[in-house]
N, CA, C and O atoms as a Tinker XYZ file with bonds, in Angstrom:
   452  protein
     1  N    -45.693000  -15.997000  -42.958000    73     2
     2  CA   -44.474000  -16.208000  -42.202000    64     1     3
     3  C    -44.118000  -14.947000  -41.413000    63     2     4     5
     4  O    -43.914000  -15.005000  -40.200000    81     3
     5  N    -44.046000  -13.819000  -42.100000    73     3     6
     6  CA   -43.673000  -12.574000  -41.419000    64     5     7
     7  C    -44.742000  -12.142000  -40.427000    63     6     8     9
     8  O    -44.418000  -11.611000  -39.365000    81     7
     9  N    -46.008000  -12.361000  -40.754000    73     7    10
    10  CA   -47.082000  -12.018000  -39.823000    64     9    11
    11  C    -46.995000  -12.866000  -38.559000    63    10    12    13
    12  O    -47.219000  -12.369000  -37.456000    81    11
    13  N    -46.672000  -14.143000  -38.723000    73    11    14
    14  CA   -46.512000  -15.022000  -37.544000    64    13    15
    15  C    -45.356000  -14.543000  -36.682000    63    14    16    17
    16  O    -45.475000  -14.487000  -35.458000    81    15
    17  N    -44.242000  -14.197000  -37.308000    73    15    18
    18  CA   -43.107000  -13.690000  -36.537000    64    17    19
    19  C    -43.462000  -12.389000  -35.825000    63    18    20    21
    20  O    -43.130000  -12.204000  -34.655000    81    19
    21  N    -44.130000  -11.501000  -36.529000    73    19    22
    22  CA   -44.479000  -10.211000  -35.939000    64    21    23
    23  C    -45.409000  -10.369000  -34.734000    63    22    24    25
    24  O    -45.339000   -9.582000  -33.791000    81    23
    25  N    -46.268000  -11.371000  -34.761000    73    23    26
    26  CA   -47.222000  -11.550000  -33.662000    64    25    27
    27  C    -46.698000  -12.470000  -32.556000    63    26    28    29
    28  O    -47.410000  -12.738000  -31.588000    81    27
    29  N    -45.473000  -12.950000  -32.692000    73    27    30
    30  CA   -44.891000  -13.864000  -31.701000    64    29    31
    31  C    -44.079000  -13.113000  -30.662000    63    30    32    33
    32  O    -43.558000  -12.027000  -30.914000    81    31
    33  N    -43.986000  -13.721000  -29.482000    73    31    34
    34  CA   -43.116000  -13.187000  -28.432000    64    33    35
    35  C    -41.752000  -13.856000  -28.471000    63    34    36    37
    36  O    -40.749000  -13.248000  -28.096000    81    35
    37  N    -41.707000  -15.101000  -28.919000    73    35    38
    38  CA   -40.468000  -15.872000  -29.012000    64    37    39
    39  C    -40.660000  -16.904000  -30.119000    63    38    40    41
    40  O    -41.781000  -17.186000  -30.541000    81    39
    41  N    -39.540000  -17.461000  -30.580000    73    39    42
    42  CA   -39.593000  -18.461000  -31.649000    64    41    43
    43  C    -38.999000  -19.762000  -31.134000    63    42    44    45
    44  O    -37.860000  -19.799000  -30.670000    81    43
    45  N    -39.780000  -20.818000  -31.220000    73    43    46
    46  CA   -39.373000  -22.153000  -30.800000    64    45    47
    47  C    -38.980000  -22.934000  -32.051000    63    46    48    49
    48  O    -39.777000  -23.064000  -32.980000    81    47
    49  N    -37.753000  -23.456000  -32.075000    73    47    50
    50  CA   -37.232000  -24.167000  -33.244000    64    49    51
    51  C    -36.806000  -25.573000  -32.813000    63    50    52    53
    52  O    -35.649000  -25.781000  -32.448000    81    51
    53  N    -37.730000  -26.540000  -32.853000    73    51    54
    54  CA   -37.416000  -27.914000  -32.434000    64    53    55
    55  C    -36.871000  -28.768000  -33.583000    63    54    56    57
    56  O    -37.558000  -29.663000  -34.075000    81    55
    57  N    -35.649000  -28.491000  -34.003000    73    55    58
    58  CA   -35.043000  -29.211000  -35.117000    64    57    59
    59  C    -34.586000  -30.611000  -34.737000    63    58    60    61
    60  O    -34.360000  -30.910000  -33.565000    81    59
    61  N    -34.455000  -31.459000  -35.742000    73    59    62
    62  CA   -33.904000  -32.799000  -35.561000    64    61    63
    63  C    -32.383000  -32.709000  -35.717000    63    62    64    65
    64  O    -31.901000  -32.304000  -36.774000    81    63
    65  N    -31.625000  -33.077000  -34.687000    73    63    66
    66  CA   -30.165000  -32.926000  -34.741000    64    65    67
    67  C    -29.500000  -33.607000  -35.927000    63    66    68    69
    68  O    -28.541000  -33.064000  -36.477000    81    67
    69  N    -29.973000  -34.775000  -36.340000    73    67    70
    70  CA   -29.298000  -35.469000  -37.430000    64    69    71
    71  C    -29.513000  -34.786000  -38.779000    63    70    72    73
    72  O    -28.795000  -35.077000  -39.736000    81    71
    73  N    -30.494000  -33.881000  -38.868000    73    71    74
    74  CA   -30.753000  -33.188000  -40.130000    64    73    75
    75  C    -30.197000  -31.777000  -40.156000    63    74    76    77
    76  O    -29.951000  -31.236000  -41.234000    81    75
    77  N    -29.993000  -31.165000  -38.990000    73    75    78
    78  CA   -29.607000  -29.762000  -38.957000    64    77    79
    79  C    -28.367000  -29.479000  -38.114000    63    78    80    81
    80  O    -28.177000  -28.350000  -37.661000    81    79
    81  N    -27.540000  -30.463000  -37.902000    73    79    82
    82  CA   -26.360000  -30.292000  -37.062000    64    81    83
    83  C    -25.442000  -29.197000  -37.614000    63    82    84    85
    84  O    -24.990000  -29.266000  -38.757000    81    83
    85  N    -25.180000  -28.197000  -36.789000    73    83    86
    86  CA   -24.186000  -27.162000  -37.076000    64    85    87
    87  C    -24.367000  -26.457000  -38.410000    63    86    88    89
    88  O    -23.391000  -26.181000  -39.108000    81    87
    89  N    -25.599000  -26.169000  -38.763000    73    87    90
    90  CA   -25.800000  -25.356000  -39.955000    64    89    91
    91  C    -26.819000  -24.275000  -39.644000    63    90    92    93
    92  O    -27.607000  -24.391000  -38.706000    81    91
    93  N    -26.787000  -23.257000  -40.423000    73    91    94
    94  CA   -27.660000  -22.126000  -40.184000    64    93    95
    95  C    -29.116000  -22.431000  -40.485000    63    94    96    97
    96  O    -29.438000  -23.418000  -41.146000    81    95
    97  N    -29.969000  -21.588000  -40.002000    73    95    98
    98  CA   -31.402000  -21.762000  -40.181000    64    97    99
    99  C    -32.017000  -20.445000  -40.623000    63    98   100   101
   100  O    -31.790000  -19.403000  -40.008000    81    99
   101  N    -32.789000  -20.500000  -41.683000    73    99   102
   102  CA   -33.470000  -19.300000  -42.148000    64   101   103
   103  C    -34.425000  -18.746000  -41.118000    63   102   104   105
   104  O    -34.485000  -17.531000  -40.930000    81   103
   105  N    -35.176000  -19.603000  -40.445000    73   103   106
   106  CA   -36.127000  -19.116000  -39.448000    64   105   107
   107  C    -35.405000  -18.463000  -38.277000    63   106   108   109
   108  O    -35.912000  -17.499000  -37.703000    81   107
   109  N    -34.236000  -18.969000  -37.915000    73   107   110
   110  CA   -33.473000  -18.332000  -36.832000    64   109   111
   111  C    -32.989000  -16.946000  -37.263000    63   110   112   113
   112  O    -33.032000  -16.000000  -36.477000    81   111
   113  N    -32.539000  -16.830000  -38.483000    73   111   114
   114  CA   -32.103000  -15.527000  -38.986000    64   113   115
   115  C    -33.290000  -14.563000  -39.033000    63   114   116   117
   116  O    -33.170000  -13.400000  -38.649000    81   115
   117  N    -34.436000  -15.059000  -39.508000    73   115   118
   118  CA   -35.631000  -14.215000  -39.546000    64   117   119
   119  C    -36.040000  -13.786000  -38.140000    63   118   120   121
   120  O    -36.444000  -12.641000  -37.937000    81   119
   121  N    -35.938000  -14.694000  -37.170000    73   119   122
   122  CA   -36.280000  -14.344000  -35.786000    64   121   123
   123  C    -35.343000  -13.268000  -35.251000    63   122   124   125
   124  O    -35.782000  -12.347000  -34.561000    81   123
   125  N    -34.065000  -13.379000  -35.563000    73   123   126
   126  CA   -33.112000  -12.355000  -35.134000    64   125   127
   127  C    -33.459000  -11.018000  -35.783000    63   126   128   129
   128  O    -33.478000   -9.986000  -35.112000    81   127
   129  N    -33.730000  -11.035000  -37.080000    73   127   130
   130  CA   -34.069000   -9.804000  -37.788000    64   129   131
   131  C    -35.330000   -9.157000  -37.224000    63   130   132   133
   132  O    -35.468000   -7.934000  -37.255000    81   131
   133  N    -36.254000   -9.972000  -36.709000    73   131   134
   134  CA   -37.511000   -9.474000  -36.134000    64   133   135
   135  C    -37.431000   -9.257000  -34.631000    63   134   136   137
   136  O    -38.445000   -8.971000  -33.994000    81   135
   137  N    -36.241000   -9.390000  -34.053000    73   135   138
   138  CA   -36.012000   -9.153000  -32.620000    64   137   139
   139  C    -36.831000  -10.082000  -31.732000    63   138   140   141
   140  O    -37.440000   -9.643000  -30.757000    81   139
   141  N    -36.841000  -11.367000  -32.073000    73   139   142
   142  CA   -37.566000  -12.354000  -31.272000    64   141   143
   143  C    -36.583000  -13.283000  -30.566000    63   142   144   145
   144  O    -35.668000  -13.804000  -31.203000    81   143
   145  N    -36.756000  -13.498000  -29.267000    73   143   146
   146  CA   -35.928000  -14.484000  -28.571000    64   145   147
   147  C    -36.137000  -15.873000  -29.161000    63   146   148   149
   148  O    -37.217000  -16.191000  -29.658000    81   147
   149  N    -35.089000  -16.697000  -29.101000    73   147   150
   150  CA   -35.106000  -18.036000  -29.680000    64   149   151
   151  C    -34.993000  -19.115000  -28.617000    63   150   152   153
   152  O    -34.260000  -18.956000  -27.641000    81   151
   153  N    -35.712000  -20.206000  -28.802000    73   151   154
   154  CA   -35.511000  -21.441000  -28.058000    64   153   155
   155  C    -35.247000  -22.495000  -29.137000    63   154   156   157
   156  O    -36.141000  -22.833000  -29.912000    81   155
   157  N    -34.019000  -23.010000  -29.181000    73   155   158
   158  CA   -33.584000  -23.835000  -30.306000    64   157   159
   159  C    -33.016000  -25.157000  -29.808000    63   158   160   161
   160  O    -32.353000  -25.210000  -28.773000    81   159
   161  N    -33.283000  -26.222000  -30.556000    73   159   162
   162  CA   -32.697000  -27.522000  -30.232000    64   161   163
   163  C    -31.179000  -27.408000  -30.237000    63   162   164   165
   164  O    -30.598000  -26.844000  -31.164000    81   163
   165  N    -30.547000  -27.935000  -29.216000    73   163   166
   166  CA   -29.094000  -27.865000  -29.093000    64   165   167
   167  C    -28.428000  -28.527000  -30.286000    63   166   168   169
   168  O    -28.922000  -29.526000  -30.809000    81   167
   169  N    -27.314000  -27.973000  -30.711000    73   167   170
   170  CA   -26.518000  -28.464000  -31.832000    64   169   171
   171  C    -27.245000  -28.360000  -33.163000    63   170   172   173
   172  O    -26.793000  -28.932000  -34.156000    81   171
   173  N    -28.350000  -27.648000  -33.204000    73   171   174
   174  CA   -29.101000  -27.521000  -34.459000    64   173   175
   175  C    -29.095000  -26.091000  -34.972000    63   174   176   177
   176  O    -29.909000  -25.732000  -35.823000    81   175
   177  N    -28.222000  -25.307000  -34.482000    73   175   178
   178  CA   -28.072000  -23.952000  -34.985000    64   177   179
   179  C    -26.656000  -23.501000  -34.676000    63   178   180   181
   180  O    -25.968000  -24.099000  -33.848000    81   179
   181  N    -26.243000  -22.485000  -35.323000    73   179   182
   182  CA   -24.928000  -21.940000  -35.028000    64   181   183
   183  C    -25.008000  -21.145000  -33.732000    63   182   184   185
   184  O    -25.935000  -20.357000  -33.545000    81   183
   185  N    -24.061000  -21.342000  -32.852000    73   183   186
   186  CA   -24.117000  -20.730000  -31.523000    64   185   187
   187  C    -24.161000  -19.210000  -31.572000    63   186   188   189
   188  O    -24.686000  -18.582000  -30.652000    81   187
   189  N    -23.615000  -18.599000  -32.633000    73   187   190
   190  CA   -23.637000  -17.137000  -32.673000    64   189   191
   191  C    -25.058000  -16.593000  -32.761000    63   190   192   193
   192  O    -25.273000  -15.410000  -32.497000    81   191
   193  N    -26.028000  -17.419000  -33.121000    73   191   194
   194  CA   -27.411000  -16.953000  -33.171000    64   193   195
   195  C    -27.944000  -16.619000  -31.788000    63   194   196   197
   196  O    -28.828000  -15.772000  -31.659000    81   195
   197  N    -27.423000  -17.268000  -30.749000    73   195   198
   198  CA   -27.991000  -17.060000  -29.408000    64   197   199
   199  C    -26.945000  -16.763000  -28.342000    63   198   200   201
   200  O    -27.277000  -16.745000  -27.157000    81   199
   201  N    -25.727000  -16.536000  -28.715000    73   199   202
   202  CA   -24.694000  -16.357000  -27.696000    64   201   203
   203  C    -24.726000  -14.991000  -27.022000    63   202   204   205
   204  O    -23.923000  -14.736000  -26.124000    81   203
   205  N    -25.615000  -14.125000  -27.423000    73   203   206
   206  CA   -25.687000  -12.786000  -26.834000    64   205   207
   207  C    -26.878000  -12.627000  -25.898000    63   206   208   209
   208  O    -27.351000  -11.514000  -25.667000    81   207
   209  N    -27.359000  -13.742000  -25.362000    73   207   210
   210  CA   -28.453000  -13.678000  -24.400000    64   209   211
   211  C    -29.817000  -13.473000  -25.028000    63   210   212   213
   212  O    -30.762000  -13.081000  -24.343000    81   211
   213  N    -29.933000  -13.731000  -26.324000    73   211   214
   214  CA   -31.218000  -13.567000  -26.993000    64   213   215
   215  C    -31.915000  -14.901000  -27.231000    63   214   216   217
   216  O    -32.856000  -14.983000  -28.021000    81   215
   217  N    -31.448000  -15.959000  -26.539000    73   215   218
   218  CA   -32.096000  -17.250000  -26.684000    64   217   219
   219  C    -31.429000  -18.313000  -25.848000    63   218   220   221
   220  O    -30.420000  -18.071000  -25.185000    81   219
   221  N    -32.017000  -19.509000  -25.892000    73   219   222
   222  CA   -31.498000  -20.662000  -25.153000    64   221   223
   223  C    -31.546000  -21.893000  -26.056000    63   222   224   225
   224  O    -32.296000  -21.940000  -27.031000    81   223
   225  N    -30.727000  -22.892000  -25.707000    73   223   226
   226  CA   -30.768000  -24.161000  -26.415000    64   225   227
   227  C    -31.366000  -25.230000  -25.514000    63   226   228   229
   228  O    -31.367000  -25.111000  -24.289000    81   227
   229  N    -31.871000  -26.268000  -26.149000    73   227   230
   230  CA   -32.485000  -27.373000  -25.419000    64   229   231
   231  C    -32.133000  -28.680000  -26.110000    63   230   232   233
   232  O    -32.191000  -28.775000  -27.336000    81   231
   233  N    -31.766000  -29.691000  -25.322000    73   231   234
   234  CA   -31.429000  -30.994000  -25.891000    64   233   235
   235  C    -32.634000  -31.921000  -25.868000    63   234   236   237
   236  O    -32.920000  -32.584000  -26.864000    81   235
   237  N    -33.333000  -31.976000  -24.765000    73   235   238
   238  CA   -34.476000  -32.887000  -24.615000    64   237   239
   239  C    -35.780000  -32.093000  -24.605000    63   238   240   241
   240  O    -35.775000  -30.862000  -24.602000    81   239
   241  N    -36.883000  -32.813000  -24.599000    73   239   242
   242  CA   -38.193000  -32.164000  -24.483000    64   241   243
   243  C    -38.292000  -31.398000  -23.166000    63   242   244   245
   244  O    -38.859000  -30.307000  -23.110000    81   243
   245  N    -37.737000  -31.981000  -22.116000    73   243   246
   246  CA   -37.752000  -31.315000  -20.813000    64   245   247
   247  C    -36.933000  -30.033000  -20.848000    63   246   248   249
   248  O    -37.334000  -29.020000  -20.274000    81   247
   249  N    -35.772000  -30.075000  -21.528000    73   247   250
   250  CA   -34.947000  -28.873000  -21.678000    64   249   251
   251  C    -35.689000  -27.803000  -22.472000    63   250   252   253
   252  O    -35.580000  -26.611000  -22.184000    81   251
   253  N    -36.433000  -28.241000  -23.461000    73   251   254
   254  CA   -37.206000  -27.310000  -24.276000    64   253   255
   255  C    -38.261000  -26.608000  -23.410000    63   254   256   257
   256  O    -38.427000  -25.390000  -23.486000    81   255
   257  N    -38.960000  -27.380000  -22.599000    73   255   258
   258  CA   -39.955000  -26.800000  -21.693000    64   257   259
   259  C    -39.289000  -25.837000  -20.716000    63   258   260   261
   260  O    -39.816000  -24.761000  -20.433000    81   259
   261  N    -38.132000  -26.233000  -20.206000    73   259   262
   262  CA   -37.399000  -25.349000  -19.288000    64   261   263
   263  C    -36.935000  -24.082000  -20.010000    63   262   264   265
   264  O    -36.936000  -23.000000  -19.423000    81   263
   265  N    -36.542000  -24.209000  -21.267000    73   263   266
   266  CA   -36.123000  -23.048000  -22.049000    64   265   267
   267  C    -37.262000  -22.074000  -22.280000    63   266   268   269
   268  O    -37.082000  -20.859000  -22.201000    81   267
   269  N    -38.442000  -22.621000  -22.568000    73   267   270
   270  CA   -39.622000  -21.763000  -22.747000    64   269   271
   271  C    -39.915000  -21.021000  -21.446000    63   270   272   273
   272  O    -40.190000  -19.822000  -21.457000    81   271
   273  N    -39.854000  -21.742000  -20.325000    73   271   274
   274  CA   -40.087000  -21.126000  -19.024000    64   273   275
   275  C    -39.028000  -20.066000  -18.720000    63   274   276   277
   276  O    -39.345000  -18.989000  -18.215000    81   275
   277  N    -37.783000  -20.375000  -19.026000    73   275   278
   278  CA   -36.681000  -19.421000  -18.811000    64   277   279
   279  C    -36.930000  -18.123000  -19.574000    63   278   280   281
   280  O    -36.815000  -17.035000  -19.010000    81   279
   281  N    -37.268000  -18.239000  -20.843000    73   279   282
   282  CA   -37.522000  -17.045000  -21.653000    64   281   283
   283  C    -38.748000  -16.303000  -21.136000    63   282   284   285
   284  O    -38.738000  -15.074000  -21.062000    81   283
   285  N    -39.810000  -17.035000  -20.774000    73   283   286
   286  CA   -41.031000  -16.394000  -20.275000    64   285   287
   287  C    -40.777000  -15.651000  -18.965000    63   286   288   289
   288  O    -41.239000  -14.523000  -18.790000    81   287
   289  N    -40.046000  -16.277000  -18.050000    73   287   290
   290  CA   -39.803000  -15.651000  -16.747000    64   289   291
   291  C    -38.846000  -14.474000  -16.826000    63   290   292   293
   292  O    -38.896000  -13.572000  -15.989000    81   291
   293  N    -37.987000  -14.477000  -17.812000    73   291   294
   294  CA   -36.994000  -13.402000  -17.960000    64   293   295
   295  C    -37.168000  -12.679000  -19.293000    63   294   296   297
   296  O    -36.200000  -12.238000  -19.912000    81   295
   297  N    -38.423000  -12.570000  -19.717000    73   295   298
   298  CA   -38.702000  -12.036000  -21.042000    64   297   299
   299  C    -38.128000  -10.642000  -21.286000    63   298   300   301
   300  O    -37.579000  -10.415000  -22.364000    81   299
   301  N    -38.220000   -9.699000  -20.356000    73   299   302
   302  CA   -37.660000   -8.371000  -20.644000    64   301   303
   303  C    -36.171000   -8.413000  -21.021000    63   302   304   305
   304  O    -35.734000   -7.684000  -21.911000    81   303
   305  N    -35.400000   -9.267000  -20.344000    73   303   306
   306  CA   -33.973000   -9.371000  -20.666000    64   305   307
   307  C    -33.758000   -9.997000  -22.033000    63   306   308   309
   308  O    -32.961000   -9.497000  -22.827000    81   307
   309  N    -34.468000  -11.097000  -22.316000    73   307   310
   310  CA   -34.317000  -11.750000  -23.617000    64   309   311
   311  C    -34.801000  -10.843000  -24.745000    63   310   312   313
   312  O    -34.173000  -10.783000  -25.802000    81   311
   313  N    -35.907000  -10.140000  -24.532000    73   311   314
   314  CA   -36.436000   -9.240000  -25.558000    64   313   315
   315  C    -35.476000   -8.082000  -25.812000    63   314   316   317
   316  O    -35.278000   -7.675000  -26.957000    81   315
   317  N    -34.884000   -7.557000  -24.754000    73   315   318
   318  CA   -33.912000   -6.473000  -24.910000    64   317   319
   319  C    -32.680000   -6.944000  -25.678000    63   318   320   321
   320  O    -32.195000   -6.252000  -26.573000    81   319
   321  N    -32.181000   -8.118000  -25.324000    73   319   322
   322  CA   -31.021000   -8.672000  -26.032000    64   321   323
   323  C    -31.364000   -8.974000  -27.491000    63   322   324   325
   324  O    -30.536000   -8.770000  -28.378000    81   323
   325  N    -32.580000   -9.457000  -27.740000    73   323   326
   326  CA   -33.012000   -9.739000  -29.105000    64   325   327
   327  C    -33.112000   -8.446000  -29.914000    63   326   328   329
   328  O    -32.758000   -8.422000  -31.093000    81   327
   329  N    -33.591000   -7.379000  -29.288000    73   327   330
   330  CA   -33.680000   -6.088000  -29.980000    64   329   331
   331  C    -32.290000   -5.555000  -30.319000    63   330   332   333
   332  O    -32.083000   -4.996000  -31.395000    81   331
   333  N    -31.349000   -5.726000  -29.410000    73   331   334
   334  CA   -29.974000   -5.311000  -29.678000    64   333   335
   335  C    -29.398000   -6.089000  -30.851000    63   334   336   337
   336  O    -28.757000   -5.509000  -31.728000    81   335
   337  N    -29.621000   -7.398000  -30.872000    73   335   338
   338  CA   -29.122000   -8.226000  -31.975000    64   337   339
   339  C    -29.781000   -7.838000  -33.296000    63   338   340   341
   340  O    -29.123000   -7.848000  -34.336000    81   339
   341  N    -31.054000   -7.500000  -33.272000    73   339   342
   342  CA   -31.742000   -7.076000  -34.493000    64   341   343
   343  C    -31.136000   -5.782000  -35.025000    63   342   344   345
   344  O    -30.935000   -5.644000  -36.232000    81   343
   345  N    -30.844000   -4.833000  -34.138000    73   343   346
   346  CA   -30.219000   -3.577000  -34.577000    64   345   347
   347  C    -28.849000   -3.844000  -35.191000    63   346   348   349
   348  O    -28.517000   -3.278000  -36.233000    81   347
   349  N    -28.055000   -4.697000  -34.556000    73   347   350
   350  CA   -26.735000   -5.033000  -35.106000    64   349   351
   351  C    -26.859000   -5.736000  -36.449000    63   350   352   353
   352  O    -26.095000   -5.463000  -37.374000    81   351
   353  N    -27.826000   -6.645000  -36.551000    73   351   354
   354  CA   -28.064000   -7.370000  -37.795000    64   353   355
   355  C    -28.413000   -6.402000  -38.923000    63   354   356   357
   356  O    -27.835000   -6.469000  -40.008000    81   355
   357  N    -29.360000   -5.503000  -38.660000    73   355   358
   358  CA   -29.789000   -4.558000  -39.691000    64   357   359
   359  C    -28.668000   -3.590000  -40.062000    63   358   360   361
   360  O    -28.509000   -3.243000  -41.232000    81   359
   361  N    -27.903000   -3.159000  -39.084000    73   359   362
   362  CA   -26.787000   -2.258000  -39.355000    64   361   363
   363  C    -25.744000   -2.925000  -40.241000    63   362   364   365
   364  O    -25.269000   -2.328000  -41.207000    81   363
   365  N    -25.387000   -4.172000  -39.909000    73   363   366
   366  CA   -24.405000   -4.899000  -40.722000    64   365   367
   367  C    -24.946000   -5.139000  -42.119000    63   366   368   369
   368  O    -24.211000   -5.026000  -43.100000    81   367
   369  N    -26.206000   -5.465000  -42.214000    73   367   370
   370  CA   -26.814000   -5.726000  -43.516000    64   369   371
   371  C    -26.837000   -4.453000  -44.365000    63   370   372   373
   372  O    -26.470000   -4.486000  -45.540000    81   371
   373  N    -27.255000   -3.359000  -43.789000    73   371   374
   374  CA   -27.380000   -2.117000  -44.544000    64   373   375
   375  C    -26.037000   -1.535000  -44.954000    63   374   376   377
   376  O    -25.955000   -0.810000  -45.945000    81   375
   377  N    -24.987000   -1.843000  -44.207000    73   375   378
   378  CA   -23.678000   -1.287000  -44.543000    64   377   379
   379  C    -22.875000   -2.193000  -45.480000    63   378   380   381
   380  O    -21.758000   -1.849000  -45.864000    81   379
   381  N    -23.432000   -3.339000  -45.846000    73   379   382
   382  CA   -22.717000   -4.250000  -46.732000    64   381   383
   383  C    -22.734000   -3.701000  -48.163000    63   382   384   385
   384  O    -23.775000   -3.237000  -48.627000    81   383
   385  N    -21.606000   -3.744000  -48.863000    73   383   386
   386  CA   -21.530000   -3.200000  -50.221000    64   385   387
   387  C    -22.542000   -3.816000  -51.192000    63   386   388   389
   388  O    -22.982000   -3.142000  -52.123000    81   387
   389  N    -22.909000   -5.054000  -50.996000    73   387   390
   390  CA   -23.877000   -5.688000  -51.883000    64   389   391
   391  C    -25.194000   -4.926000  -51.887000    63   390   392   393
   392  O    -25.800000   -4.741000  -52.943000    81   391
   393  N    -25.646000   -4.481000  -50.713000    73   391   394
   394  CA   -26.918000   -3.781000  -50.638000    64   393   395
   395  C    -26.833000   -2.406000  -51.282000    63   394   396   397
   396  O    -27.822000   -1.921000  -51.830000    81   395
   397  N    -25.675000   -1.776000  -51.224000    73   395   398
   398  CA   -25.482000   -0.505000  -51.920000    64   397   399
   399  C    -25.603000   -0.715000  -53.434000    63   398   400   401
   400  O    -26.234000    0.081000  -54.130000    81   399
   401  N    -24.996000   -1.786000  -53.929000    73   399   402
   402  CA   -25.086000   -2.094000  -55.361000    64   401   403
   403  C    -26.518000   -2.436000  -55.757000    63   402   404   405
   404  O    -26.986000   -1.997000  -56.808000    81   403
   405  N    -27.217000   -3.206000  -54.939000    73   403   406
   406  CA   -28.609000   -3.540000  -55.238000    64   405   407
   407  C    -29.490000   -2.293000  -55.238000    63   406   408   409
   408  O    -30.379000   -2.158000  -56.079000    81   407
   409  N    -29.246000   -1.393000  -54.308000    73   407   410
   410  CA   -30.018000   -0.150000  -54.261000    64   409   411
   411  C    -29.772000    0.679000  -55.521000    63   410   412   413
   412  O    -30.700000    1.293000  -56.048000    81   411
   413  N    -28.539000    0.701000  -56.004000    73   411   414
   414  CA   -28.220000    1.438000  -57.224000    64   413   415
   415  C    -28.939000    0.838000  -58.419000    63   414   416   417
   416  O    -29.466000    1.569000  -59.257000    81   415
   417  N    -28.964000   -0.480000  -58.505000    73   415   418
   418  CA   -29.669000   -1.151000  -59.603000    64   417   419
   419  C    -31.152000   -0.820000  -59.535000    63   418   420   421
   420  O    -31.776000   -0.530000  -60.556000    81   419
   421  N    -31.714000   -0.862000  -58.337000    73   419   422
   422  CA   -33.135000   -0.566000  -58.161000    64   421   423
   423  C    -33.435000    0.872000  -58.581000    63   422   424   425
   424  O    -34.444000    1.132000  -59.236000    81   423
   425  N    -32.570000    1.792000  -58.208000    73   423   426
   426  CA   -32.759000    3.194000  -58.600000    64   425   427
   427  C    -32.713000    3.334000  -60.120000    63   426   428   429
   428  O    -33.532000    4.038000  -60.711000    81   427
   429  N    -31.748000    2.656000  -60.748000    73   427   430
   430  CA   -31.612000    2.742000  -62.203000    64   429   431
   431  C    -32.793000    2.114000  -62.919000    63   430   432   433
   432  O    -33.232000    2.639000  -63.943000    81   431
   433  N    -33.318000    1.012000  -62.417000    73   431   434
   434  CA   -34.485000    0.371000  -63.021000    64   433   435
   435  C    -35.686000    1.305000  -62.906000    63   434   436   437
   436  O    -36.468000    1.432000  -63.847000    81   435
   437  N    -35.832000    1.952000  -61.760000    73   435   438
   438  CA   -36.936000    2.891000  -61.560000    64   437   439
   439  C    -36.845000    4.082000  -62.491000    63   438   440   441
   440  O    -37.872000    4.636000  -62.883000    81   439
   441  N    -35.628000    4.491000  -62.856000    73   439   442
   442  CA   -35.441000    5.643000  -63.737000    64   441   443
   443  C    -35.862000    5.326000  -65.173000    63   442   444   445
   444  O    -36.256000    6.225000  -65.917000    81   443
   445  N    -35.782000    4.062000  -65.562000    73   443   446
   446  CA   -36.106000    3.704000  -66.945000    64   445   447
   447  C    -37.563000    3.352000  -67.123000    63   446   448   449
   448  O    -38.018000    3.178000  -68.254000    81   447
   449  N    -38.303000    3.243000  -66.049000    73   447   450
   450  CA   -39.702000    2.838000  -66.163000    64   449   451
   451  C    -40.575000    3.990000  -66.628000    63   450   452
   452  O    -41.785000    3.826000  -66.778000    81   451
């Protein structure tokens, strides 16, 4: 999974609207964390995943093809926006108190080994 993301230029997520309406997606979060632009079926992801210019939505197959073309033709902009979102994602994640507590537990476990 991570190797596929690392070797990709963009992530295409053709979800079925009746199964994924307005809920988050692990693959979309992983794509954001890996700084990959997204092309996602409309209404099948939370809009905050792509509202910063790091992706597009598509309703039909034709829209999906147009979205792929849009990202390909303007890849430097989408890639830059995706990189910005990845930095913000990692910063928010690293500054969350939960991760500080997990790091402390990991340090303590390492001390007893």
